[in-house]
PDB file of C-alpha atoms and ligand atoms in Angstrom:
ATOM      1  CA  MET A 623    -103.797  34.205  56.170  1.00  0.00           C
ATOM      2  CA  ARG A 624    -100.168  33.832  57.168  1.00  0.00           C
ATOM      3  CA  ALA A 625     -97.815  31.802  54.993  1.00  0.00           C
ATOM      4  CA  GLY A 626     -94.273  30.887  55.922  1.00  0.00           C
ATOM      5  CA  PHE A 627     -91.224  28.782  55.198  1.00  0.00           C
ATOM      6  CA  TYR A 628     -88.519  27.198  57.285  1.00  0.00           C
ATOM      7  CA  GLN A 629     -85.074  27.067  55.653  1.00  0.00           C
ATOM      8  CA  PHE A 630     -82.303  25.021  57.246  1.00  0.00           C
ATOM      9  CA  ALA A 631     -79.558  22.480  56.508  1.00  0.00           C
ATOM     10  CA  PRO A 632     -80.838  18.940  57.114  1.00  0.00           C
ATOM     11  CA  ARG A 633     -78.285  16.345  58.251  1.00  0.00           C
ATOM     12  CA  PHE A 634     -78.108  13.460  55.795  1.00  0.00           C
ATOM     13  CA  GLY A 635     -79.826  10.340  57.124  1.00  0.00           C
ATOM     14  CA  ASP A 636     -80.605  11.821  60.552  1.00  0.00           C
ATOM     15  CA  ILE A 637     -84.397  11.904  60.505  1.00  0.00           C
ATOM     16  CA  LYS A 638     -84.621  12.409  64.276  1.00  0.00           C
ATOM     17  CA  TYR A 639     -82.376  15.505  64.186  1.00  0.00           C
ATOM     18  CA  ASN A 640     -84.135  16.982  61.141  1.00  0.00           C
ATOM     19  CA  LEU A 641     -87.585  16.491  62.649  1.00  0.00           C
ATOM     20  CA  GLN A 642     -86.469  18.074  65.916  1.00  0.00           C
ATOM     21  CA  LYS A 643     -85.146  21.121  64.006  1.00  0.00           C
ATOM     22  CA  VAL A 644     -88.582  21.564  62.464  1.00  0.00           C
ATOM     23  CA  LEU A 645     -90.437  21.067  65.750  1.00  0.00           C
ATOM     24  CA  ASP A 646     -88.218  23.652  67.456  1.00  0.00           C
ATOM     25  CA  ALA A 647     -88.583  26.147  64.607  1.00  0.00           C
ATOM     26  CA  ALA A 648     -92.355  25.681  64.425  1.00  0.00           C
ATOM     27  CA  ALA A 649     -92.645  26.341  68.159  1.00  0.00           C
ATOM     28  CA  SER A 650     -91.088  29.776  67.620  1.00  0.00           C
ATOM     29  CA  VAL A 651     -93.606  31.095  65.110  1.00  0.00           C
ATOM     30  CA  GLU A 652     -97.315  31.632  64.452  1.00  0.00           C
ATOM     31  CA  THR A 653     -98.409  30.855  60.904  1.00  0.00           C
ATOM     32  CA  ASP A 654    -101.335  29.216  59.093  1.00  0.00           C
ATOM     33  CA  LEU A 655     -99.230  27.527  56.400  1.00  0.00           C
ATOM     34  CA  LEU A 656     -95.655  26.354  56.845  1.00  0.00           C
ATOM     35  CA  VAL A 657     -93.631  25.027  53.898  1.00  0.00           C
ATOM     36  CA  LEU A 658     -90.524  22.900  54.510  1.00  0.00           C
ATOM     37  CA  PRO A 659     -87.755  21.959  52.053  1.00  0.00           C
ATOM     38  CA  GLU A 660     -87.694  18.986  49.678  1.00  0.00           C
ATOM     39  CA  LEU A 661     -86.494  15.774  51.399  1.00  0.00           C
ATOM     40  CA  PHE A 662     -86.264  17.767  54.617  1.00  0.00           C
ATOM     41  CA  ASN A 663     -86.151  14.668  56.802  1.00  0.00           C
ATOM     42  CA  THR A 664     -83.551  12.602  54.919  1.00  0.00           C
ATOM     43  CA  GLY A 665     -81.151  14.999  53.200  1.00  0.00           C
ATOM     44  CA  TYR A 666     -80.542  14.939  49.469  1.00  0.00           C
ATOM     45  CA  GLN A 667     -77.447  13.226  48.104  1.00  0.00           C
ATOM     46  CA  PHE A 668     -78.243   9.526  48.072  1.00  0.00           C
ATOM     47  CA  THR A 669     -75.606   7.112  46.805  1.00  0.00           C
ATOM     48  CA  SER A 670     -77.813   4.160  45.905  1.00  0.00           C
ATOM     49  CA  GLU A 671     -81.396   3.163  45.264  1.00  0.00           C
ATOM     50  CA  ASP A 672     -81.253   0.951  48.367  1.00  0.00           C
ATOM     51  CA  GLU A 673     -80.156   3.871  50.522  1.00  0.00           C
ATOM     52  CA  ALA A 674     -83.064   6.017  49.314  1.00  0.00           C
ATOM     53  CA  LYS A 675     -85.446   3.142  49.899  1.00  0.00           C
ATOM     54  CA  SER A 676     -84.116   2.488  53.407  1.00  0.00           C
ATOM     55  CA  LEU A 677     -84.730   6.137  54.382  1.00  0.00           C
ATOM     56  CA  SER A 678     -88.151   6.325  52.742  1.00  0.00           C
ATOM     57  CA  GLU A 679     -91.360   6.103  54.745  1.00  0.00           C
ATOM     58  CA  LYS A 680     -94.929   5.105  54.236  1.00  0.00           C
ATOM     59  CA  ILE A 681     -97.469   7.911  54.226  1.00  0.00           C
ATOM     60  CA  PRO A 682     -99.173   8.445  56.639  1.00  0.00           C
ATOM     61  CA  SER A 683     -97.858   5.698  58.961  1.00  0.00           C
ATOM     62  CA  GLY A 684     -94.152   6.668  58.793  1.00  0.00           C
ATOM     63  CA  CYS A 685     -92.666   8.593  61.696  1.00  0.00           C
ATOM     64  CA  THR A 686     -92.190  11.831  59.719  1.00  0.00           C
ATOM     65  CA  THR A 687     -95.769  12.163  58.481  1.00  0.00           C
ATOM     66  CA  ASP A 688     -96.995  11.076  61.899  1.00  0.00           C
ATOM     67  CA  ALA A 689     -94.967  13.850  63.568  1.00  0.00           C
ATOM     68  CA  LEU A 690     -96.178  16.437  61.024  1.00  0.00           C
ATOM     69  CA  ILE A 691     -99.806  15.410  61.568  1.00  0.00           C
ATOM     70  CA  LYS A 692     -99.346  15.873  65.320  1.00  0.00           C
ATOM     71  CA  LEU A 693     -97.640  19.245  64.792  1.00  0.00           C
ATOM     72  CA  SER A 694    -100.462  20.375  62.476  1.00  0.00           C
ATOM     73  CA  ALA A 695    -103.062  19.416  65.068  1.00  0.00           C
ATOM     74  CA  LYS A 696    -101.213  21.028  67.984  1.00  0.00           C
ATOM     75  CA  LYS A 697    -100.391  24.312  66.229  1.00  0.00           C
ATOM     76  CA  LYS A 698    -103.481  24.409  63.959  1.00  0.00           C
ATOM     77  CA  VAL A 699    -101.128  24.843  61.029  1.00  0.00           C
ATOM     78  CA  TYR A 700    -101.167  23.453  57.491  1.00  0.00           C
ATOM     79  CA  ILE A 701     -97.781  21.984  56.561  1.00  0.00           C
ATOM     80  CA  VAL A 702     -96.279  21.112  53.179  1.00  0.00           C
ATOM     81  CA  ALA A 703     -93.112  19.055  53.548  1.00  0.00           C
ATOM     82  CA  GLY A 704     -90.849  17.120  51.205  1.00  0.00           C
ATOM     83  CA  ILE A 705     -90.071  13.535  52.233  1.00  0.00           C
ATOM     84  CA  ALA A 706     -88.893  10.290  50.633  1.00  0.00           C
ATOM     85  CA  GLU A 707     -91.974   8.106  50.268  1.00  0.00           C
ATOM     86  CA  ASN A 708     -92.198   4.336  50.187  1.00  0.00           C
ATOM     87  CA  HIS A 709     -95.310   3.290  48.255  1.00  0.00           C
ATOM     88  CA  GLU A 710     -96.058  -0.192  46.910  1.00  0.00           C
ATOM     89  CA  GLY A 711     -92.366  -1.067  46.671  1.00  0.00           C
ATOM     90  CA  LYS A 712     -91.386   2.159  44.902  1.00  0.00           C
ATOM     91  CA  THR A 713     -89.508   5.157  46.300  1.00  0.00           C
ATOM     92  CA  TYR A 714     -90.822   8.621  45.441  1.00  0.00           C
ATOM     93  CA  ASN A 715     -89.570  12.135  46.046  1.00  0.00           C
ATOM     94  CA  SER A 716     -92.856  13.320  47.542  1.00  0.00           C
ATOM     95  CA  ALA A 717     -94.462  16.107  49.498  1.00  0.00           C
ATOM     96  CA  VAL A 718     -97.241  15.748  52.042  1.00  0.00           C
ATOM     97  CA  LEU A 719     -99.901  18.276  52.935  1.00  0.00           C
ATOM     98  CA  THR A 720    -101.132  17.979  56.511  1.00  0.00           C
ATOM     99  CA  GLY A 721    -103.717  20.047  58.329  1.00  0.00           C
ATOM    100  CA  PRO A 722    -105.276  20.306  61.792  1.00  0.00           C
ATOM    101  CA  ASP A 723    -107.464  17.255  61.011  1.00  0.00           C
ATOM    102  CA  GLY A 724    -104.720  15.024  59.605  1.00  0.00           C
ATOM    103  CA  LEU A 725    -103.225  14.091  56.254  1.00  0.00           C
ATOM    104  CA  ILE A 726    -104.782  15.964  53.326  1.00  0.00           C
ATOM    105  CA  GLY A 727    -102.749  14.808  50.358  1.00  0.00           C
ATOM    106  CA  VAL A 728     -99.542  13.673  48.698  1.00  0.00           C
ATOM    107  CA  TYR A 729     -97.741  14.925  45.588  1.00  0.00           C
ATOM    108  CA  ARG A 730     -94.994  12.851  43.924  1.00  0.00           C
ATOM    109  CA  LYS A 731     -92.347  14.857  42.079  1.00  0.00           C
ATOM    110  CA  THR A 732     -92.926  14.897  38.339  1.00  0.00           C
ATOM    111  CA  HIS A 733     -89.618  16.239  37.008  1.00  0.00           C
ATOM    112  CA  LEU A 734     -86.763  14.380  38.661  1.00  0.00           C
ATOM    113  CA  PHE A 735     -83.442  16.259  38.609  1.00  0.00           C
ATOM    114  CA  TYR A 736     -80.139  14.584  37.600  1.00  0.00           C
ATOM    115  CA  GLU A 737     -79.293  11.557  39.812  1.00  0.00           C
ATOM    116  CA  GLU A 738     -82.715  11.634  41.447  1.00  0.00           C
ATOM    117  CA  LYS A 739     -83.616   9.568  38.372  1.00  0.00           C
ATOM    118  CA  LEU A 740     -81.409   6.790  39.790  1.00  0.00           C
ATOM    119  CA  TRP A 741     -83.033   6.717  43.232  1.00  0.00           C
ATOM    120  CA  PHE A 742     -86.655   7.674  42.728  1.00  0.00           C
ATOM    121  CA  SER A 743     -89.577   6.563  40.613  1.00  0.00           C
ATOM    122  CA  GLN A 744     -91.191   9.136  38.381  1.00  0.00           C
ATOM    123  CA  GLY A 745     -94.110  10.752  40.211  1.00  0.00           C
ATOM    124  CA  ASP A 746     -97.528   9.444  39.217  1.00  0.00           C
ATOM    125  CA  THR A 747     -99.901  11.850  40.958  1.00  0.00           C
ATOM    126  CA  GLY A 748     -99.863  14.704  38.462  1.00  0.00           C
ATOM    127  CA  PHE A 749    -100.238  18.272  39.704  1.00  0.00           C
ATOM    128  CA  LYS A 750    -102.773  18.482  42.477  1.00  0.00           C
ATOM    129  CA  VAL A 751    -104.642  21.294  44.186  1.00  0.00           C
ATOM    130  CA  TRP A 752    -106.390  20.914  47.516  1.00  0.00           C
ATOM    131  CA  GLN A 753    -109.200  23.160  48.714  1.00  0.00           C
ATOM    132  CA  THR A 754    -108.605  24.153  52.325  1.00  0.00           C
ATOM    133  CA  PRO A 755    -110.122  26.816  54.588  1.00  0.00           C
ATOM    134  CA  LEU A 756    -106.973  28.882  53.878  1.00  0.00           C
ATOM    135  CA  GLY A 757    -107.416  28.745  50.109  1.00  0.00           C
ATOM    136  CA  ASN A 758    -106.516  26.354  47.328  1.00  0.00           C
ATOM    137  CA  ILE A 759    -103.050  24.907  47.838  1.00  0.00           C
ATOM    138  CA  GLY A 760    -101.108  23.386  44.938  1.00  0.00           C
ATOM    139  CA  ILE A 761     -97.770  21.638  45.297  1.00  0.00           C
ATOM    140  CA  MET A 762     -94.756  21.286  43.059  1.00  0.00           C
ATOM    141  CA  ILE A 763     -91.245  20.202  44.076  1.00  0.00           C
ATOM    142  CA  CYS A 764     -87.991  21.966  43.245  1.00  0.00           C
ATOM    143  CA  PHE A 765     -86.976  21.250  39.603  1.00  0.00           C
ATOM    144  CA  ASP A 766     -90.661  21.319  38.586  1.00  0.00           C
ATOM    145  CA  TRP A 767     -90.061  25.110  38.436  1.00  0.00           C
ATOM    146  CA  PHE A 768     -88.002  24.574  35.250  1.00  0.00           C
ATOM    147  CA  PHE A 769     -91.156  23.448  33.441  1.00  0.00           C
ATOM    148  CA  PRO A 770     -93.609  26.376  33.313  1.00  0.00           C
ATOM    149  CA  GLU A 771     -96.360  23.874  32.567  1.00  0.00           C
ATOM    150  CA  ALA A 772     -96.220  22.727  36.199  1.00  0.00           C
ATOM    151  CA  ALA A 773     -97.152  26.078  37.741  1.00  0.00           C
ATOM    152  CA  ARG A 774     -99.577  26.771  34.870  1.00  0.00           C
ATOM    153  CA  THR A 775    -101.376  23.484  35.421  1.00  0.00           C
ATOM    154  CA  LEU A 776    -101.678  24.195  39.141  1.00  0.00           C
ATOM    155  CA  ALA A 777    -103.037  27.685  38.412  1.00  0.00           C
ATOM    156  CA  LEU A 778    -105.525  26.359  35.837  1.00  0.00           C
ATOM    157  CA  ARG A 779    -106.664  23.837  38.453  1.00  0.00           C
ATOM    158  CA  GLY A 780    -107.449  26.683  40.815  1.00  0.00           C
ATOM    159  CA  ALA A 781    -104.354  27.015  42.981  1.00  0.00           C
ATOM    160  CA  ASP A 782    -104.199  30.287  44.905  1.00  0.00           C
ATOM    161  CA  ILE A 783    -100.870  29.458  46.406  1.00  0.00           C
ATOM    162  CA  ILE A 784     -98.123  27.137  45.221  1.00  0.00           C
ATOM    163  CA  ALA A 785     -96.159  25.434  47.973  1.00  0.00           C
ATOM    164  CA  HIS A 786     -92.728  24.578  46.579  1.00  0.00           C
ATOM    165  CA  PRO A 787     -90.431  22.434  48.735  1.00  0.00           C
ATOM    166  CA  SER A 788     -86.954  22.652  47.199  1.00  0.00           C
ATOM    167  CA  ASN A 789     -83.297  21.659  47.374  1.00  0.00           C
ATOM    168  CA  LEU A 790     -82.082  24.197  44.831  1.00  0.00           C
ATOM    169  CA  ILE A 791     -78.611  23.997  43.355  1.00  0.00           C
ATOM    170  CA  LEU A 792     -78.965  26.072  40.170  1.00  0.00           C
ATOM    171  CA  PRO A 793     -79.083  29.844  40.814  1.00  0.00           C
ATOM    172  CA  HIS A 794     -82.041  30.809  38.628  1.00  0.00           C
ATOM    173  CA  CYS A 795     -85.103  29.581  40.494  1.00  0.00           C
ATOM    174  CA  PRO A 796     -85.737  32.434  42.955  1.00  0.00           C
ATOM    175  CA  ASP A 797     -86.041  34.937  40.112  1.00  0.00           C
ATOM    176  CA  ALA A 798     -87.839  32.494  37.804  1.00  0.00           C
ATOM    177  CA  MET A 799     -90.494  31.915  40.458  1.00  0.00           C
ATOM    178  CA  VAL A 800     -91.248  35.645  40.414  1.00  0.00           C
ATOM    179  CA  THR A 801     -92.178  35.199  36.753  1.00  0.00           C
ATOM    180  CA  ARG A 802     -94.170  32.015  37.488  1.00  0.00           C
ATOM    181  CA  CYS A 803     -96.240  34.056  39.972  1.00  0.00           C
ATOM    182  CA  ILE A 804     -96.773  37.007  37.621  1.00  0.00           C
ATOM    183  CA  GLU A 805     -97.760  34.851  34.650  1.00  0.00           C
ATOM    184  CA  ASN A 806    -100.180  32.758  36.732  1.00  0.00           C
ATOM    185  CA  ARG A 807    -101.308  35.362  39.263  1.00  0.00           C
ATOM    186  CA  VAL A 808    -100.641  33.073  42.205  1.00  0.00           C
ATOM    187  CA  PHE A 809     -98.698  33.234  45.440  1.00  0.00           C
ATOM    188  CA  ALA A 810     -95.720  30.915  45.823  1.00  0.00           C
ATOM    189  CA  VAL A 811     -93.765  29.826  48.868  1.00  0.00           C
ATOM    190  CA  THR A 812     -90.439  28.234  47.953  1.00  0.00           C
ATOM    191  CA  ALA A 813     -88.816  26.559  50.961  1.00  0.00           C
ATOM    192  CA  ASN A 814     -85.239  25.778  50.048  1.00  0.00           C
ATOM    193  CA  ARG A 815     -82.409  24.324  52.129  1.00  0.00           C
ATOM    194  CA  THR A 816     -78.944  25.600  52.923  1.00  0.00           C
ATOM    195  CA  GLY A 817     -75.598  23.867  53.429  1.00  0.00           C
ATOM    196  CA  SER A 818     -73.828  21.347  51.239  1.00  0.00           C
ATOM    197  CA  GLU A 819     -73.497  17.585  50.916  1.00  0.00           C
ATOM    198  CA  GLN A 820     -70.669  15.476  49.570  1.00  0.00           C
ATOM    199  CA  ARG A 821     -71.260  11.750  49.924  1.00  0.00           C
ATOM    200  CA  GLY A 822     -69.263   8.781  48.629  1.00  0.00           C
ATOM    201  CA  ASP A 823     -67.176   9.809  45.633  1.00  0.00           C
ATOM    202  CA  LYS A 824     -69.717  12.314  44.390  1.00  0.00           C
ATOM    203  CA  GLU A 825     -69.243  15.991  43.631  1.00  0.00           C
ATOM    204  CA  ARG A 826     -70.131  18.433  46.405  1.00  0.00           C
ATOM    205  CA  LEU A 827     -73.603  19.915  46.049  1.00  0.00           C
ATOM    206  CA  THR A 828     -74.156  23.358  47.558  1.00  0.00           C
ATOM    207  CA  PHE A 829     -77.708  24.497  48.132  1.00  0.00           C
ATOM    208  CA  ILE A 830     -78.530  28.136  47.489  1.00  0.00           C
ATOM    209  CA  GLY A 831     -80.965  29.052  50.289  1.00  0.00           C
ATOM    210  CA  LYS A 832     -82.970  32.141  49.285  1.00  0.00           C
ATOM    211  CA  SER A 833     -86.303  30.671  50.290  1.00  0.00           C
ATOM    212  CA  GLN A 834     -89.017  33.140  49.468  1.00  0.00           C
ATOM    213  CA  ILE A 835     -92.660  34.188  49.440  1.00  0.00           C
ATOM    214  CA  ILE A 836     -93.869  35.861  46.225  1.00  0.00           C
ATOM    215  CA  SER A 837     -97.174  37.652  45.544  1.00  0.00           C
ATOM    216  CA  PRO A 838     -99.326  37.355  42.369  1.00  0.00           C
ATOM    217  CA  ALA A 839     -97.960  40.765  41.325  1.00  0.00           C
ATOM    218  CA  GLY A 840     -94.424  39.384  41.543  1.00  0.00           C
ATOM    219  CA  LYS A 841     -93.548  41.195  44.746  1.00  0.00           C
ATOM    220  CA  ILE A 842     -90.881  39.498  46.856  1.00  0.00           C
ATOM    221  CA  LEU A 843     -92.633  39.526  50.236  1.00  0.00           C
ATOM    222  CA  ARG A 844     -89.865  37.592  51.994  1.00  0.00           C
ATOM    223  CA  ARG A 845     -86.519  36.267  50.789  1.00  0.00           C
ATOM    224  CA  ALA A 846     -84.053  34.458  53.040  1.00  0.00           C
ATOM    225  CA  SER A 847     -80.259  34.522  53.022  1.00  0.00           C
ATOM    226  CA  GLU A 848     -78.148  32.027  51.086  1.00  0.00           C
ATOM    227  CA  ASP A 849     -76.767  30.213  54.085  1.00  0.00           C
ATOM    228  CA  LYS A 850     -78.634  30.709  57.355  1.00  0.00           C
ATOM    229  CA  ASP A 851     -81.411  28.894  59.170  1.00  0.00           C
ATOM    230  CA  GLU A 852     -84.413  31.144  58.732  1.00  0.00           C
ATOM    231  CA  ILE A 853     -88.093  31.000  59.410  1.00  0.00           C
ATOM    232  CA  ALA A 854     -90.207  33.733  57.827  1.00  0.00           C
ATOM    233  CA  VAL A 855     -93.916  34.484  57.648  1.00  0.00           C
ATOM    234  CA  ALA A 856     -95.903  36.935  55.514  1.00  0.00           C
ATOM    235  CA  GLU A 857     -99.532  38.005  55.808  1.00  0.00           C
ATOM    236  CA  ILE A 858    -101.206  37.424  52.444  1.00  0.00           C
ATOM    237  CA  ASN A 859    -104.671  38.018  50.993  1.00  0.00           C
ATOM    238  CA  ILE A 860    -105.619  34.978  48.949  1.00  0.00           C
ATOM    239  CA  ASN A 861    -108.194  37.010  46.951  1.00  0.00           C
ATOM    240  CA  GLU A 862    -105.294  38.671  45.116  1.00  0.00           C
ATOM    241  CA  ALA A 863    -104.728  35.326  43.401  1.00  0.00           C
ATOM    242  CA  ARG A 864    -108.377  34.991  42.340  1.00  0.00           C
ATOM    243  CA  ASN A 865    -108.572  38.093  40.185  1.00  0.00           C
ATOM    244  CA  LYS A 866    -107.120  37.069  36.822  1.00  0.00           C
ATOM    245  CA  ASN A 867    -108.062  40.362  35.115  1.00  0.00           C
ATOM    246  CA  LEU A 868    -104.936  42.241  34.120  1.00  0.00           C
ATOM    247  CA  ASN A 869    -106.996  45.273  33.055  1.00  0.00           C
ATOM    248  CA  SER A 870    -110.531  45.848  31.733  1.00  0.00           C
ATOM    249  CA  MET A 871    -109.677  44.013  28.476  1.00  0.00           C
ATOM    250  CA  ASN A 872    -107.255  41.245  29.406  1.00  0.00           C
ATOM    251  CA  ASP A 873    -108.075  38.138  31.375  1.00  0.00           C
ATOM    252  CA  LEU A 874    -105.130  35.866  32.069  1.00  0.00           C
ATOM    253  CA  PHE A 875    -106.928  32.623  31.371  1.00  0.00           C
ATOM    254  CA  GLY A 876    -109.656  33.961  29.068  1.00  0.00           C
ATOM    255  CA  ASP A 877    -107.051  35.363  26.685  1.00  0.00           C
ATOM    256  CA  ARG A 878    -105.124  32.128  26.250  1.00  0.00           C
ATOM    257  CA  LYS A 879    -104.948  31.042  22.578  1.00  0.00           C
ATOM    258  CA  LYS A 880    -104.817  27.316  23.007  1.00  0.00           C
ATOM    259  CA  GLU A 881    -105.079  26.687  19.252  1.00  0.00           C
ATOM    260  CA  PHE A 882    -101.585  28.162  18.858  1.00  0.00           C
ATOM    261  CA  TYR A 883     -99.938  26.296  21.726  1.00  0.00           C
ATOM    262  CA  GLU A 884     -98.273  22.887  21.721  1.00  0.00           C
TER     263      GLU A 884
HETATM  264  C1  ACM B1971     -83.811  19.714  42.546  1.00  0.00           C
HETATM  265  O1  ACM B1971     -84.829  19.468  41.896  1.00  0.00           O
HETATM  266  N1  ACM B1971     -83.685  19.285  43.787  1.00  0.00           N
HETATM  267  C2  ACM B1971     -82.725  20.524  41.977  1.00  0.00           C
END
């Protein structure tokens, strides 16, 4: 299968512009899975809970999920995309998974970063893996990378590939995700954004780009620049993620010593 990411700089609050960027980029590429950044449709630096709520959308009836469903059907592509979700009066930092037949699932971010805690409710879905004809797709969002339990849980639940919409600010994630892939023997596609935002009287946030596709052996199959719009696709063999034998005597999951772990 082919897995890809689209990295760009969303315009804060301009859902129409951000969606059009994605539609144009998707038209230029052939891939089976496309991962988009966290909050790709709204931008990142909210200044109030009300603002986040006003930009959030219901899933699947909101215009963003609706457009992604149509794009998935037209291009026969699976899409993982970060959006602000409005659900039963709460606002979540969520990601949708859509496929050629419609909406497949939703993940709500577990580990909220910094001021996200002011705008979003703590995710309540837990770490989910969906079986698709491409393979088993698990989702985590950005700062979830800081908690190795997130990727581990997805791997233990059968994920072959971790789709990782992100708005990274700290510099460590691209290299840390190489380790997450080695220690779990999974593929990961991190779709980060570029650009910066400075809203209200807040500090400027600069996003680090460097979206990437990593193999279960920790090979960097694709890595984008720090600051440019980029769409990239890699051909991957999902079976590489299903062999958890490190050698004839070590099995990644079989060798876990749960009695010694917290
Ligand atoms: C982040 O979780 N967006 C840093």
